[in-house]
mmCIF file of C-alpha atoms and ligand atoms in Angstrom:
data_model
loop_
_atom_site.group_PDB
_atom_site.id
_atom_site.type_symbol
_atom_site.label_atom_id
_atom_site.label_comp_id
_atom_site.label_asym_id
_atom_site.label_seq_id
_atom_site.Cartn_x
_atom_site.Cartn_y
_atom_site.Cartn_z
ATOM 1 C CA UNK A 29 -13.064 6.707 13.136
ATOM 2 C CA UNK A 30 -9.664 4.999 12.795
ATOM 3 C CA UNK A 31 -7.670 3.153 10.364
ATOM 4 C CA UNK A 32 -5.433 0.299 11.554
ATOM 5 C CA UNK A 33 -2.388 -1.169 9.208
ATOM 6 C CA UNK A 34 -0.172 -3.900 9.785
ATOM 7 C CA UNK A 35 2.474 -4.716 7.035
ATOM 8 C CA UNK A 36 6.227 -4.154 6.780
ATOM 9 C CA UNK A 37 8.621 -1.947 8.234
ATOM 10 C CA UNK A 38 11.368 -2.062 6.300
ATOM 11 C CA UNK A 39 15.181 -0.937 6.000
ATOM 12 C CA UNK A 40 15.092 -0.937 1.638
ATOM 13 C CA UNK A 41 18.376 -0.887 -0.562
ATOM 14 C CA UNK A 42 17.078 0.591 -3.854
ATOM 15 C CA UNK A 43 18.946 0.707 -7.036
ATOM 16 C CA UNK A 44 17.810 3.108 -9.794
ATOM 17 C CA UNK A 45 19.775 3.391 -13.627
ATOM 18 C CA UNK A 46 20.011 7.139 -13.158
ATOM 19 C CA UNK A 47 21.427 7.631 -9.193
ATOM 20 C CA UNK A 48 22.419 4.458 -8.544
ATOM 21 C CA UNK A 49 22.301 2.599 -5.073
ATOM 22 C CA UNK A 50 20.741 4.230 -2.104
ATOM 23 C CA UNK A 51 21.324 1.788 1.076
ATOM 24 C CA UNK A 52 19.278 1.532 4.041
ATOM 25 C CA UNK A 53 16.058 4.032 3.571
ATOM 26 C CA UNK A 54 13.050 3.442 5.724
ATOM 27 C CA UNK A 55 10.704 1.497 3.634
ATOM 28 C CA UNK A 56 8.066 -1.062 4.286
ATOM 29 C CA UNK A 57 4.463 -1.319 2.933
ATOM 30 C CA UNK A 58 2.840 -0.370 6.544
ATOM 31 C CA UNK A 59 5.054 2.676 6.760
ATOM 32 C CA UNK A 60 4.053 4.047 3.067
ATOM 33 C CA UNK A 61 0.855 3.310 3.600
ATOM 34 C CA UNK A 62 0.831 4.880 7.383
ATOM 35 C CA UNK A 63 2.218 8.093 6.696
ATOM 36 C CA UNK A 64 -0.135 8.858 4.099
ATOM 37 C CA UNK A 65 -3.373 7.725 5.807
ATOM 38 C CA UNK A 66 -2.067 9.924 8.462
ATOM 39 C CA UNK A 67 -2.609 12.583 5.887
ATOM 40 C CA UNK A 68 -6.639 12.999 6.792
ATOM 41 C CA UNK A 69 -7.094 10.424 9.088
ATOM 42 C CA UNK A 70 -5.951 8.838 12.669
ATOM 43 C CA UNK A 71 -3.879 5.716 11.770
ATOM 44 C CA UNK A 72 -2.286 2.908 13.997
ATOM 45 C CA UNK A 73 0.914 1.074 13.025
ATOM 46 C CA UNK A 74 1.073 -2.524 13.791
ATOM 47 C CA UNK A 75 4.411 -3.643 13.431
ATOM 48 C CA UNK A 76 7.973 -4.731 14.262
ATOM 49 C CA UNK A 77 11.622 -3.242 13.798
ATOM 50 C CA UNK A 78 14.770 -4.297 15.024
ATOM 51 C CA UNK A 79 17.435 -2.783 17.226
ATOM 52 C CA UNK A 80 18.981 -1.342 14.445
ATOM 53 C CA UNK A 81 16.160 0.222 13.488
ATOM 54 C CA UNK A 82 17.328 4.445 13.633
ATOM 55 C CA UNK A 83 15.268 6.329 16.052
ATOM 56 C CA UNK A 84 15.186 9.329 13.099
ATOM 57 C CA UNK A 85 12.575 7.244 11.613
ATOM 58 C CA UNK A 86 9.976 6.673 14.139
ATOM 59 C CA UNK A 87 10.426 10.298 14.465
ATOM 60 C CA UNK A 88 9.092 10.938 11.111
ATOM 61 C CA UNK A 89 5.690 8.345 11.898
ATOM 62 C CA UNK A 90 5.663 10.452 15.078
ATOM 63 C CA UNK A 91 5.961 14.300 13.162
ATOM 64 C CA UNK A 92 3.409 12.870 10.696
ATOM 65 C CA UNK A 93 1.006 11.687 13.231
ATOM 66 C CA UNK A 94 1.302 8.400 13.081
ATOM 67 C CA UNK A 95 0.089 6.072 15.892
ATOM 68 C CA UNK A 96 3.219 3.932 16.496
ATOM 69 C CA UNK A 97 2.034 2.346 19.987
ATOM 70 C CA UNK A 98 0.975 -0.951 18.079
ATOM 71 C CA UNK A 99 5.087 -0.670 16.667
ATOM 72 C CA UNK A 100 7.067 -3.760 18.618
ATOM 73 C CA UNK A 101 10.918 -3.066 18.650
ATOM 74 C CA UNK A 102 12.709 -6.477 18.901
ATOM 75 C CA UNK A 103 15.611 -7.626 19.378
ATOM 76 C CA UNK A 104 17.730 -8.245 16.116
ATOM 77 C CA UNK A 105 17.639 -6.773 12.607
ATOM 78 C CA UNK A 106 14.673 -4.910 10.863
ATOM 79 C CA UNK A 107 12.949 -6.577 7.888
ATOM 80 C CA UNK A 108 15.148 -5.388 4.561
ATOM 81 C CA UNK A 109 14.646 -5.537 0.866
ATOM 82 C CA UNK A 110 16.737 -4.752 -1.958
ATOM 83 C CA UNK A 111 15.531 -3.834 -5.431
ATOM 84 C CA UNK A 112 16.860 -2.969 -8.899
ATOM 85 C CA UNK A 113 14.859 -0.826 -11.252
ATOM 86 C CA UNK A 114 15.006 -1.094 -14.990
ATOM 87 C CA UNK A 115 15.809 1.711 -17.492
ATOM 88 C CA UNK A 116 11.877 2.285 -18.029
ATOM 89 C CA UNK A 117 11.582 2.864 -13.908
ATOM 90 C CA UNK A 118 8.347 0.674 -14.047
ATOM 91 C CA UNK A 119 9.855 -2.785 -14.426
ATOM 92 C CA UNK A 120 12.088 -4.068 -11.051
ATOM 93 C CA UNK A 121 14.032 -6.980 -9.857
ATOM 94 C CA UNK A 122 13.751 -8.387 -6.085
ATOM 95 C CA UNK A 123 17.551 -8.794 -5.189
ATOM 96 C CA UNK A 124 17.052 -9.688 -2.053
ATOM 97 C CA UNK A 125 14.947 -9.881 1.153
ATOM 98 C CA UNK A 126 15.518 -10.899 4.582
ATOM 99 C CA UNK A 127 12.785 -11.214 7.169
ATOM 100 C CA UNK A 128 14.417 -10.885 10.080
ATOM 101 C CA UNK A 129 12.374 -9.617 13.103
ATOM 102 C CA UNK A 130 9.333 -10.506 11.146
ATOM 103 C CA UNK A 131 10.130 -13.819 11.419
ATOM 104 C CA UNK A 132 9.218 -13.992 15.469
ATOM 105 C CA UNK A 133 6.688 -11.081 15.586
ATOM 106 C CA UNK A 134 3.802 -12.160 16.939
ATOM 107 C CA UNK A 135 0.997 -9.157 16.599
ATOM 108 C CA UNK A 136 -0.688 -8.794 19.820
ATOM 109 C CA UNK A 137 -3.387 -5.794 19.421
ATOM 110 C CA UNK A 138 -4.459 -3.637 22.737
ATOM 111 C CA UNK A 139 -8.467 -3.222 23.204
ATOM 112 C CA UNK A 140 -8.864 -0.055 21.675
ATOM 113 C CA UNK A 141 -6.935 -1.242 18.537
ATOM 114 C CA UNK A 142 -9.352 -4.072 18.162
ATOM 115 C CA UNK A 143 -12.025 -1.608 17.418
ATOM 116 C CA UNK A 144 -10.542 -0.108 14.493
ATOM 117 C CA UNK A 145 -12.783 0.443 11.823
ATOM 118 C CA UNK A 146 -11.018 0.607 8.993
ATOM 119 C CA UNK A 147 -8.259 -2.305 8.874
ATOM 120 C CA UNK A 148 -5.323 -2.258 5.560
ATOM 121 C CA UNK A 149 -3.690 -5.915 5.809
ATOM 122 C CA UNK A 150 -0.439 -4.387 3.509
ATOM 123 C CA UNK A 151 1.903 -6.794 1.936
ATOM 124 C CA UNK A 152 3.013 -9.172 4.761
ATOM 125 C CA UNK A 153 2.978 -12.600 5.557
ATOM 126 C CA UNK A 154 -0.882 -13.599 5.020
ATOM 127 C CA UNK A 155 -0.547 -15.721 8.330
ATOM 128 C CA UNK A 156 0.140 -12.266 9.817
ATOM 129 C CA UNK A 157 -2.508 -10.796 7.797
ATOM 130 C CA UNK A 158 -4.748 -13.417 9.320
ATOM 131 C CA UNK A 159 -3.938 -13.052 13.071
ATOM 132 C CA UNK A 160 -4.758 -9.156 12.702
ATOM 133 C CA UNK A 161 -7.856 -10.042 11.061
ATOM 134 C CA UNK A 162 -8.778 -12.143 13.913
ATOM 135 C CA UNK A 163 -8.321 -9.602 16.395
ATOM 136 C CA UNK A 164 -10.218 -6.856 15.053
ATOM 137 C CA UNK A 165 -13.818 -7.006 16.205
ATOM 138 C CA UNK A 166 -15.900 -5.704 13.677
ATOM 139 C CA UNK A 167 -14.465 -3.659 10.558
ATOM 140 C CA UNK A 168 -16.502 -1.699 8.308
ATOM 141 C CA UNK A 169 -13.528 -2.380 5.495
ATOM 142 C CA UNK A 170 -10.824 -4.589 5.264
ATOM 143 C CA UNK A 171 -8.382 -3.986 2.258
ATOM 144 C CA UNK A 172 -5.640 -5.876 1.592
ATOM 145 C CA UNK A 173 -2.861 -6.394 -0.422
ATOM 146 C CA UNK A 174 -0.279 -9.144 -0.892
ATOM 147 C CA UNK A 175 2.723 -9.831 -3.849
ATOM 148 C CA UNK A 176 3.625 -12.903 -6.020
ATOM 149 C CA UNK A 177 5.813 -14.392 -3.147
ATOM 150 C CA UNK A 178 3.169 -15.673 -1.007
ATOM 151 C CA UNK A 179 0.684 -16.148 -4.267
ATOM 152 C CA UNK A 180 3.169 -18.579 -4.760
ATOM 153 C CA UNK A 181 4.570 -19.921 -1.545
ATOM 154 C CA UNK A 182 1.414 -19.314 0.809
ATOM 155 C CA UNK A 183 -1.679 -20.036 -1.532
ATOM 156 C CA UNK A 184 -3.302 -21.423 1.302
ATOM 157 C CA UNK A 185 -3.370 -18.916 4.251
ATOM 158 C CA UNK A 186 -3.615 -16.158 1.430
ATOM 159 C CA UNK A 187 -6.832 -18.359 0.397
ATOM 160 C CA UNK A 188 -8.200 -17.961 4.043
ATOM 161 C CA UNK A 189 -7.642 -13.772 3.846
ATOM 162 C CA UNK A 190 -9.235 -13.332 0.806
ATOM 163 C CA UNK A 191 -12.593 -15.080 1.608
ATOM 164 C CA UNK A 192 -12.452 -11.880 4.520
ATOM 165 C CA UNK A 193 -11.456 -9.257 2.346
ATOM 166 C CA UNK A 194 -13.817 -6.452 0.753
ATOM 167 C CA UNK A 195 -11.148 -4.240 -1.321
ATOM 168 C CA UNK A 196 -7.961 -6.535 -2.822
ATOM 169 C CA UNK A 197 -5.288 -4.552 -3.863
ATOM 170 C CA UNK A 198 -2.759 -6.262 -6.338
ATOM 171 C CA UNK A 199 -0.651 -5.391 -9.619
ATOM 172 C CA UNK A 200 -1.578 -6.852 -12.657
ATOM 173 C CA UNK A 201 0.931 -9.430 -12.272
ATOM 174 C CA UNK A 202 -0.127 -10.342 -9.659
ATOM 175 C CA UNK A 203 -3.842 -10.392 -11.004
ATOM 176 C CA UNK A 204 -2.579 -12.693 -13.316
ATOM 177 C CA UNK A 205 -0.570 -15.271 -11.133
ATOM 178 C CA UNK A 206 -3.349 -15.369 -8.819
ATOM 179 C CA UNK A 207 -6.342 -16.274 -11.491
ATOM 180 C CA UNK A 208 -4.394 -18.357 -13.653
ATOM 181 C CA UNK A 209 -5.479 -16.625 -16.226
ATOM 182 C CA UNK A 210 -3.845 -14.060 -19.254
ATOM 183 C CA UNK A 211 -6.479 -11.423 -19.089
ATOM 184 C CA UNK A 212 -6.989 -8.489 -16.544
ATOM 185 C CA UNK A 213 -10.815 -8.764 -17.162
ATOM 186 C CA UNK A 214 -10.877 -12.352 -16.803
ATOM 187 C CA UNK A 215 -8.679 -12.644 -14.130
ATOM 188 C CA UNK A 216 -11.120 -9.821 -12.179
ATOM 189 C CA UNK A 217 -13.760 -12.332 -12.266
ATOM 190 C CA UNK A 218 -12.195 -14.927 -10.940
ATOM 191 C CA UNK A 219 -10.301 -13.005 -7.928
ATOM 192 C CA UNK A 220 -13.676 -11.734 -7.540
ATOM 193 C CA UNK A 221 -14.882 -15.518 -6.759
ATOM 194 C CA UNK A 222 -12.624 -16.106 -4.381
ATOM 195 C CA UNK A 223 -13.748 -13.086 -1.835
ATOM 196 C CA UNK A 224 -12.968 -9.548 -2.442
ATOM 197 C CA UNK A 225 -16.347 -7.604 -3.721
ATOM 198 C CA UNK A 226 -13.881 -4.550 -5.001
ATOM 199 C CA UNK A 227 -9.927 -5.582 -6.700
ATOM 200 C CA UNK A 228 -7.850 -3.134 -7.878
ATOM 201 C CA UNK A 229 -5.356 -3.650 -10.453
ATOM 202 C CA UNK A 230 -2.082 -1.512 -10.289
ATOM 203 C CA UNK A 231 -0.614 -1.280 -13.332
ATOM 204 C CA UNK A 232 2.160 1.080 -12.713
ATOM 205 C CA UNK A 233 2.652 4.220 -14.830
ATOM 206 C CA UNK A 234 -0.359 2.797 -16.681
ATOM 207 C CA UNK A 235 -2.525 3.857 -13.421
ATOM 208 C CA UNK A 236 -4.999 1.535 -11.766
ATOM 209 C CA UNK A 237 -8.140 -0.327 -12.454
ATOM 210 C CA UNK A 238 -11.498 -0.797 -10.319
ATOM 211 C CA UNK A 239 -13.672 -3.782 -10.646
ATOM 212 C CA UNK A 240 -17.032 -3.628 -8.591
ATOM 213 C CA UNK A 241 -20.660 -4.020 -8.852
ATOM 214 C CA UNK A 242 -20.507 -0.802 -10.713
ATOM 215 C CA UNK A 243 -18.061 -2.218 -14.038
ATOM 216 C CA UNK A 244 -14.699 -1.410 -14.531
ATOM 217 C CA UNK A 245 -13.234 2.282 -13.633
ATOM 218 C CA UNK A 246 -9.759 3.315 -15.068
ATOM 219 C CA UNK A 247 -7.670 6.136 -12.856
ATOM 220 C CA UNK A 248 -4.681 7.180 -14.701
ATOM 221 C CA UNK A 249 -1.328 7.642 -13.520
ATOM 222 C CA UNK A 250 -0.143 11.380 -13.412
ATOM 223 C CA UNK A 251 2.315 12.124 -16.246
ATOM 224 C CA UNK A 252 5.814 13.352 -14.405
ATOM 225 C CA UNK A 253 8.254 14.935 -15.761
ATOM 226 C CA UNK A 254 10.935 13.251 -13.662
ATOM 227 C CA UNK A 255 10.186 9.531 -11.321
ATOM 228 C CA UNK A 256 12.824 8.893 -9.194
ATOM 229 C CA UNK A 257 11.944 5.953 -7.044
ATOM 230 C CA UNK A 258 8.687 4.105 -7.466
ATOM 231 C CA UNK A 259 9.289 2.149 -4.355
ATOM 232 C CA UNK A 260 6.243 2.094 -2.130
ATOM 233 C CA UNK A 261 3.795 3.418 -5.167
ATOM 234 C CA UNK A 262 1.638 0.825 -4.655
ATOM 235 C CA UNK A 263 1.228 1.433 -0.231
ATOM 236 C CA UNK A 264 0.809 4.993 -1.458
ATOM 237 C CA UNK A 265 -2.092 4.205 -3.450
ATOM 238 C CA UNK A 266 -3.380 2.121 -0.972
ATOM 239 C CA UNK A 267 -3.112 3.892 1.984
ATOM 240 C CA UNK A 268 -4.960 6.967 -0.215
ATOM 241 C CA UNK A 269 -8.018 5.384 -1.348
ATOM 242 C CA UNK A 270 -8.561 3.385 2.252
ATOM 243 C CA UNK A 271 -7.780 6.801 4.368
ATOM 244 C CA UNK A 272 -10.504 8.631 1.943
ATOM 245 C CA UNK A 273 -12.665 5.941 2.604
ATOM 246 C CA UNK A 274 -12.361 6.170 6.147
ATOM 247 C CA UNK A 275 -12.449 9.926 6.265
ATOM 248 C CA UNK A 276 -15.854 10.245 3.640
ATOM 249 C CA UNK A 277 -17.151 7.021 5.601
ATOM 250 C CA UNK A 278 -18.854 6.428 2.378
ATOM 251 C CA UNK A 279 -18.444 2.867 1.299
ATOM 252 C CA UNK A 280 -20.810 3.516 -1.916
ATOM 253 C CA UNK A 281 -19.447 2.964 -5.832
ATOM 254 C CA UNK A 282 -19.287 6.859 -7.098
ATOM 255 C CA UNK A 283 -16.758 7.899 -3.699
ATOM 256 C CA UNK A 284 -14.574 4.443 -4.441
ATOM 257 C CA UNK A 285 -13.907 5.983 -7.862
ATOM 258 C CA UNK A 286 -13.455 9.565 -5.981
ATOM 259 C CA UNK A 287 -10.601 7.185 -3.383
ATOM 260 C CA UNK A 288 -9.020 6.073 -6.401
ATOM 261 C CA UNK A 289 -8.303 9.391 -7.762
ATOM 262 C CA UNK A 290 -7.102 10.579 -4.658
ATOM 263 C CA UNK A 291 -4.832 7.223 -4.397
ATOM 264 C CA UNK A 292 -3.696 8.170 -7.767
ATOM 265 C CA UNK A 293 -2.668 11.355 -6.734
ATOM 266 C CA UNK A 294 -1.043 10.266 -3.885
ATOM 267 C CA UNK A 295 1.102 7.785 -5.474
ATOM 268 C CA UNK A 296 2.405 10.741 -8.232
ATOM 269 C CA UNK A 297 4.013 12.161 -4.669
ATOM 270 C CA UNK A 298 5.599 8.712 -3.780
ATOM 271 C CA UNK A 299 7.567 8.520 -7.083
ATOM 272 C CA UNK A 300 8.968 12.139 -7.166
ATOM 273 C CA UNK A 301 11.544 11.394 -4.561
ATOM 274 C CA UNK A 302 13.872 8.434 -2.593
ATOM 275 C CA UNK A 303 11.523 6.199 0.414
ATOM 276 C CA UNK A 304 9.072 8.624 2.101
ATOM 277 C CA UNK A 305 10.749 12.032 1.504
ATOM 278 C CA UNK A 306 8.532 13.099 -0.603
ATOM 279 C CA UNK A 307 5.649 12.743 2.774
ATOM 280 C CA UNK A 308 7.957 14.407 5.110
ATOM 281 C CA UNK A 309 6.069 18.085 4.508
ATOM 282 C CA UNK A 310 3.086 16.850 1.888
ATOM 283 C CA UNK A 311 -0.247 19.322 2.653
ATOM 284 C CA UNK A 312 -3.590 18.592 1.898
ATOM 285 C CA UNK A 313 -3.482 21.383 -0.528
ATOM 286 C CA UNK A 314 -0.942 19.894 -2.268
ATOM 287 C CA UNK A 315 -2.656 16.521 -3.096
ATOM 288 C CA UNK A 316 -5.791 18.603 -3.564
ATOM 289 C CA UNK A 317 -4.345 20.857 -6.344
ATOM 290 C CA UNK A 318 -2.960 17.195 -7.935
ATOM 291 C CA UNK A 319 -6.197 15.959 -7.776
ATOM 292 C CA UNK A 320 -7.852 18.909 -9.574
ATOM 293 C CA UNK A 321 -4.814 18.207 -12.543
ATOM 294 C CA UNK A 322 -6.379 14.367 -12.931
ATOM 295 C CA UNK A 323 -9.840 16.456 -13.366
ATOM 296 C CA UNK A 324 -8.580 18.140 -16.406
ATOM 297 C CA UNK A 325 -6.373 15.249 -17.701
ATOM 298 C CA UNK A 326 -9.416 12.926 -18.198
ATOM 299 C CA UNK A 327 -12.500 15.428 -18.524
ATOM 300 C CA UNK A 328 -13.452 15.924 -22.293
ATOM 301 C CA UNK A 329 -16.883 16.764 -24.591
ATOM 302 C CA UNK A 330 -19.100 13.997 -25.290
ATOM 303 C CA UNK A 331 -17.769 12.370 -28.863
ATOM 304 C CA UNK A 332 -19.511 13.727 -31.584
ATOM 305 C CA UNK A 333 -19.520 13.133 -35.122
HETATM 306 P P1 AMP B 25 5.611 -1.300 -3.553
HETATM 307 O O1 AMP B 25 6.622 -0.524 -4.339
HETATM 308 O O2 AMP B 25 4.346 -0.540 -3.285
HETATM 309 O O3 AMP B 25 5.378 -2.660 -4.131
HETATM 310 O O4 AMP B 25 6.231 -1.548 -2.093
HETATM 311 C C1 AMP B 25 7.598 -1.687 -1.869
HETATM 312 C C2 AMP B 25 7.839 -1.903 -0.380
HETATM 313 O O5 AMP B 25 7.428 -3.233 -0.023
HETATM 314 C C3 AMP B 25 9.300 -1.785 0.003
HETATM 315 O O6 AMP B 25 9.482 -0.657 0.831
HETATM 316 C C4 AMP B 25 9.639 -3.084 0.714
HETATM 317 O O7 AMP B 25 10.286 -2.875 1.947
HETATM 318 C C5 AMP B 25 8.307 -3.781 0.918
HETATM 319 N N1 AMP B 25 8.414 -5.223 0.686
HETATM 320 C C6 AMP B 25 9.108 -5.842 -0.303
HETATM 321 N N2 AMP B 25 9.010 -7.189 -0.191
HETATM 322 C C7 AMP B 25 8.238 -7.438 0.896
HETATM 323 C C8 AMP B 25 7.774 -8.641 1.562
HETATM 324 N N3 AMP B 25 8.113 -9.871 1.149
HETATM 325 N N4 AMP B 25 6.972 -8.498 2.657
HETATM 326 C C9 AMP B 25 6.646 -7.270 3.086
HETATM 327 N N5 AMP B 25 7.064 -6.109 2.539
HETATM 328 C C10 AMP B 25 7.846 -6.172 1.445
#
């Protein structure tokens, strides 16, 4: 079984109130999301960098087992975003992003990619999202996520994705813009219409939410004593719950709540430390032991009085 991702790979400035700017760090919702589905599961990378794109970091997809041979390197400058976090660490301003090589790239998958069975469309262009979609022959999953610049710049092509998407993944902000409307529940019903059979609401240090067949799940967000870059939270998350999809291959509503615990858990990793650092050496233990601390964290006796 094999998971296939295309989405950013990006070269992020990120500014936090406590250690200020940190320039160029590998970033980019397919590489988040890669090296963590990497974690239990075979994943292939579809996307582009430029020429200034450091060698250093393919070495790190490569260490972590990521398949890069779906990775174009063109000629010009990697994709790059800049962000500014606010004193609470949750809230953040885009300062500024440049497409760059993703404004050419053109993804062309080879036969064996097309067979992927598990396919993340990560935050990306939807008309990217789209030609992916239309190469792979027949997923059991697609999941998808996408952000309030091409809710609002792209309604159309995002329109087209959605109608082919089982899992959305989205903040609540997102939720929001996308519905129209100024209620998570609400808004889950409507997004609902529109394709996905599963959405997931991020909300942040206030965890995530699951709307399926099943009604509404709530995983929290692990309590840290110290977040020091929430960039890529959100790929985290994702690229947890689809890899424990793909490795379970159960699709059914009790191991989707199981996924989102383990994307939970995943995520607490993300935030601990700057762009992927915290992956470099992550075990399975590790994120097993985490998940074992949401058991106790939410587990209580029945109410009684
Ligand atoms: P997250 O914190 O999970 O929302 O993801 C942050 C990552 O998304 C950063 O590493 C950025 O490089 C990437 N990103 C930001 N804006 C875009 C965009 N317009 N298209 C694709 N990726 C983006």
């Amino acid at each position: 079984m094999s998971v296939l991702v295309v989405g950013s790979v990006a070269l992020d400035s990120v500014e936090t109130p406590l250690d200020g700017m940190h320039e160029d760090l590998l970033g980019g919702s397919a590489s988040f999301f890669s090296v963590v589905s990497s974690l239990i599961v075979p994943t292939r990378l579809v996307a582009v960098v430029g020429a200034d794109f450091p060698e250093e970091h393919v070495e790190l997809f490569r260490s972590r087992g990521v398949d890069i041979e779906g990775l174009q390197h063109a000629e010009g400058r990697t994709f790059r975003w800049k962000g500014r976090y606010l004193k609470d660490m949750v809230g953040r301003e885009t300062l500024d992003t440049q497409l760059n090589v993703f404004e050419q790239f053109k993804p062309q998958l080879s036969e064996a990619y097309r067979d992927s069975e598990y396919l993340f469309l990560a935050n990306i262009h939807p008309a990217l999202q789209l030609q992916v979609l239309e190469q792979v022959r027949s997923p059991k999953l697609v999941a998808c996520d996408t952000m309030n610049l091409w809710i609002d710049t792209e309604r159309d092509a995002l329109t087209k994705v959605l109608q082919r998407v089982g899992i959305l993944l989205i903040n609540d902000e997102e939720a929001l813009m996308l519905s129209g409307t100024g209620n998570l529940v609400k808004a889950a019903a409507a997004i609902r219409a529109m394709g996905p059979k599963q959405l997931v609401i991020k909300r942040g240090d206030a965890g995530a939410l699951l709307f399926d067949d099943a009604g509404i799940f709530w995983s929290p967000a692990y309590p840290l004593e110290s977040v020091v870059d929430p960039t890529g939270a959100g790929d985290s998350f994702a690229g947890g719950l689809v890899s424990y999809l793909a490795h379970t291959g159960d699709l059914g509503p009790a191991n989707l709540r199981r996924a989102m615990v383990y994307g939970g858990a995943i995520a607490s990793f993300c935030v601990e430390a700057f762009s992927l650092d915290r992956f470099r050496q992550l075990s399975k233990d590790e994120v097993l032991t985490r998940c074992e601390g949401f058991n106790s964290l939410v587990s209580f006796e029945p109410v009684k009085l």
